[in-house]
Amino acid sequence: MRDDVSAQPPIRAEKLKIGKPKRVAAGIRGVTKSFRIGLSEAGLARTIKTMRTVNRFDGYDCPGCAWPDPDDHRSGFEFCENGAKAFATEATKKRLTPKLLSSKTVQEWSKFSDMELDKLGRITHPMVLRNDSNTYEALSWDDAFTMISSAVGKLKSPEQAVLYTSGRASNEAAFLWGTLARQIGTNNLPDCSNMCHESSGVGLSESIGIGKGTVKLECFDSADLVLVIGQNPGTNHPRMLSALAGTKRNGGSVISINPLMETGLNRFKHPQEIVRLMGKGTPIADDHFPVRIGGDQALLQGIAKIILEEGELDWEFIDKHTEGFEQWKEHVSKASWDEIIEQSGIEKGRIKSLGEAVSKSKNLIICWAMGITQHENAVATIQEACNILLVGGHFGRKGAGACPVRGHSNVQGDRTVGINHHPSAAFLEACEKETGITMPNDAGYDSVEFVRAANRKNVELFMALGGNILSAMSDTEEVAKGMREIDLTVQISTKLNRSHLITGKQALILPCLGRTEIDPAGFVTVENSMGVVHSSTGKLMPASEHLLSEPAIVCGIASKCFGDSPFDWGQYAANHDQTRDLIQSVIPGFTDYNARVRQKGGFYLPNGPRDGPTWNTPSAKAQIKTHDLPNRPISETRFILMTIRSHDQYNTTIYGMDDRYRGIYNSRRVVMMNQDDIDEMGLVAKSVVDLTSHFDGREITSEQWKVIPYDIPKGNLAAYFPEANVLVPLDSVAKGSNTPTSKWIEVSLKVHKD
Ligand SMILES: Nc1nc2c(c(=O)[nH]1)N[C@H]1C(S)=C(S)[C@@H](COP(=O)(O)OP(=O)(O)OC[C@H]3O[C@@H](n4cnc5c(=O)[nH]c(N)nc54)[C@H](O)[C@@H]3O)O[C@H]1N2
Ligand SMILES: Nc1nc2c(c(=O)[nH]1)N[C@H]1C(S)=C(S)[C@@H](COP(=O)(O)OP(=O)(O)OC[C@H]3O[C@@H](n4cnc5c(=O)[nH]c(N)nc54)[C@H](O)[C@@H]3O)O[C@H]1N2
Ligand SMILES: [Mo]
């Protein structure tokens, strides 16, 4: 079915320019760039309005990332360059009208780049792609809902329905979405966190009994040491740099562990203190460890060895709160230094100095993101980090703890309110009691399992609440094949992306309000990376009078499918307070939800290890987990490739072709490579190569990548997500969390021949 629609962006002749990586992040250029992007997309009035209301107590939550805002105060402009880009693209004045969208076939649109698709503007009407057509046409909301209800009616079994969620959806939309899936009869609720922080959720739940971080924003002011592992905050969480500057201001240290020395960790200028911007900026990282890709578990075991040797452990805490110490101690003591040094790529003396710093720390915070979670041994690595925090007693006290830095602005909230393919029995029971809907008990598909099921022709209805699963998932062509097997695919979206082009036999686009826009049913709520639930109120006129809010769309679908159900879907479309009352009755921690979320800054959800510490594990103790190091010999002729974000994208939304901080301009089809490797292979800067990934006997080749000499460990490569996703084999996943190993792809590299 429409096999000729391209699942990958076109390869173009581009004039790649290579400059020097930037030493200083943010600052005045960041601010002026934000305004420039805002002006060109949204115009002056909308730009000023959005910039003045983002992240204010009474404004809307920045869709850029899940980093929290200060609890008690807000500055005039509580955003960063990339947040500005995110809301400028949503507040754009450009409109993708039915006339424009139907002026080309999906085959023709697929020749557009991802950036060009996004820049078409906001989708204004519900649109349908019928099975005998290659062109989208407009249809009414009612007809769209009828198509979905008839597809639900035709399902041979509820397992044939899959409902995906991207992490921008509000708590209200997500709760209703999960309930809709369960009324259809399935827990098939894959979500973007399957590709993101799932490993953190799994690892932390087993170790400390909660799948979330345990620090508050204010903790950064009293931490004496912060480790930033596998994370690029200068680009992806710029407001985090203010928190790290706070650590430094109060005498603490920040250490970065990353194959790349990312801009922002070296020097940072706070965009909100414009007067100081003329200076050189605040140096952030006191030290940098250029670990090899995938070498963090080894490095953390090295640190653990030193801690055990130094003996500065919190014995009282270990005795009172933990299990597994003796076994771990024995295991770590036996771990081989040769292996640790080989895998981490860091010499022993350096690991020793790092271990001593960690051992001495009285208030340690460990932060991490995708550089840790998207590995085969991700869960083990996260638990290794937890072990270090546990033996130092860094839980239940201010200034210390675990800090997985979430991505999407409400990905954590979506999980809290039930977007979960294996929900707990307690959740299902409460949900059934309060809604009167019989809940399915079987675990559903995650993102990887969904793609497998689709390829087995076992999915007939796929619906997505936001996101771009085609481009975000691993193994792009395999996802495309699966999508084409589905009868009806439905995307609830704001902008056009490749998931609207690679579809089922018939497809719907249901256009929704964005965060920035006025919702007649009132404000919505979200949960940030530190467990604070707060409100988000749109202020702009909607992009089109035909848009509905996400909750209204979910209720519209559900009313059509289950009109005679005792659960009155209609009322939840009209007033988000009602949905919050329902969430409060189902999920612990939301007592007085409507009242407390109206307080300035919202409220914290309970968190045992942070507030107690108490541990919601079977034995009510924290678990010190023991893991062997991975054993993955790589032949001399192969490399390990990681797929990362540039400074000019938000996941699969590409804002521009430059990666200013890394000094890469005008092309994204590049592969960063160590100069020695380039020399050894007889290549030069801008040589064009083909990449082939190797996994379990399977090979996938992607052609025409330009080589860029970069300061990256030997044997390691970096390329951009989503262009390189085609190389990530579907079956290459993290143990325990099933997250695609987007940061560990074994590849070989050949000169491209025309
Ligand atoms: N502007 C902007 N902001 C965003 C996003 C965006 O696309 N654009 N995306 C949002 C989302 S959903 C997320 S999840 C976050 C992602 O935020 P990050 O996790 O910071 O994003 P990545 O670009 O995937 O960067 C991963 C970092 O890990 C490093 N790394 C890779 N492999 C390893 C390894 O084996 N060990 C170590 N120690 N480091 C490694 C890379 O060099 C890179 O610096 O950002 C969120 N914020
Ligand atoms: N190789 C590789 N792959 C990765 C990653 C990686 O590092 N490397 N990172 C992974 C990670 S961390 C994540 S989180 C996933 C991201 O996966 P997704 O969340 O699925 O993808 P996004 O690119 O964030 O989704 C962008 C689309 O969301 C829609 N959208 C934007 N705003 C709204 C809104 O308010 N409402 C609705 N309904 N739709 C909206 C727009 O149509 C836009 O095109 O990708 C993962 N994939
Ligand atoms: Mo993410």
XYZ file of N, CA, C and O in Angstrom, residues 1 55 80 103 118 216 221 241 270 302 337 342 373 436 459 466 486 494 504 525 529 581 584 604 616 634 649 656 719:
116
model
N 0.851 -1.208 0.000
C 0.000 0.000 0.000
C 0.881 1.252 0.000
O 1.644 1.467 0.943
N 5.757 29.805 31.045
C 6.248 29.420 32.372
C 5.966 30.440 33.478
O 6.584 30.386 34.530
N 14.123 29.542 27.433
C 15.442 29.519 26.832
C 15.281 29.605 25.327
O 14.170 29.578 24.805
N -3.149 19.727 -2.376
C -2.562 20.120 -3.664
C -1.464 19.154 -4.114
O -0.982 19.221 -5.239
N 7.354 20.598 8.432
C 6.950 21.330 9.627
C 6.621 22.782 9.292
O 5.679 23.361 9.819
N 14.661 18.034 44.266
C 13.918 19.237 43.902
C 14.897 20.219 43.279
O 16.118 20.114 43.495
N 21.197 24.029 44.710
C 21.903 25.089 45.434
C 22.707 24.535 46.605
O 23.662 25.163 47.046
N 21.139 24.770 33.168
C 22.452 25.398 33.380
C 22.379 26.429 34.509
O 23.352 26.644 35.219
N 23.781 33.255 31.422
C 22.374 33.188 31.786
C 21.599 34.217 30.962
O 21.799 35.407 31.131
N 34.097 1.486 38.501
C 35.420 1.984 38.904
C 35.273 2.944 40.085
O 35.999 2.852 41.083
N 40.071 -4.087 36.844
C 40.442 -2.736 36.421
C 40.690 -2.680 34.910
O 40.334 -1.703 34.255
N 39.318 -0.384 29.884
C 39.073 -0.647 28.466
C 37.681 -0.155 28.043
O 37.517 0.537 27.053
N 20.181 6.039 28.997
C 18.969 5.207 28.916
C 18.864 4.390 27.635
O 18.153 3.397 27.599
N -16.611 2.711 36.041
C -17.603 1.692 35.685
C -17.232 0.943 34.411
O -18.006 0.123 33.916
N -2.340 -5.554 13.791
C -2.879 -4.269 14.234
C -3.785 -3.745 13.129
O -3.370 -3.700 11.967
N -0.536 12.800 19.388
C 0.689 13.572 19.171
C 1.861 12.713 18.735
O 1.745 11.491 18.548
N -1.640 -1.658 8.440
C -2.764 -1.342 9.345
C -3.957 -0.851 8.523
O -3.789 -0.196 7.492
N -0.653 18.772 15.572
C -0.664 20.212 15.288
C -0.019 20.509 13.934
O -0.442 21.419 13.233
N -1.708 3.814 7.366
C -2.463 2.609 7.074
C -3.174 2.775 5.746
O -2.971 3.767 5.034
N -3.218 20.539 33.065
C -2.126 20.417 34.030
C -1.057 19.443 33.531
O -1.339 18.558 32.720
N 9.776 17.347 35.577
C 10.768 16.310 35.847
C 10.952 16.074 37.344
O 11.489 15.048 37.753
N -11.131 15.824 38.842
C -11.817 15.148 39.961
C -11.731 13.639 39.799
O -11.529 12.902 40.760
N -8.181 12.435 40.524
C -7.988 12.457 41.976
C -8.562 11.211 42.640
O -7.977 10.664 43.577
N 3.704 19.376 44.854
C 4.569 18.202 44.651
C 3.772 16.922 44.849
O 3.001 16.815 45.800
N 9.099 1.898 48.426
C 7.945 1.097 48.010
C 8.410 -0.140 47.233
O 8.045 -0.358 46.082
N 34.016 -5.798 19.938
C 33.770 -5.129 18.656
C 35.013 -5.317 17.802
O 36.127 -5.079 18.270
N 16.776 21.434 16.622
C 15.673 20.508 16.402
C 14.961 20.283 17.713
O 15.517 20.516 18.784
N 16.078 24.009 11.896
C 17.064 24.582 10.976
C 18.173 23.579 10.729
O 18.225 22.525 11.368
N 25.881 10.657 14.871
C 25.073 11.180 13.761
C 23.750 11.647 14.352
O 23.460 11.388 15.522
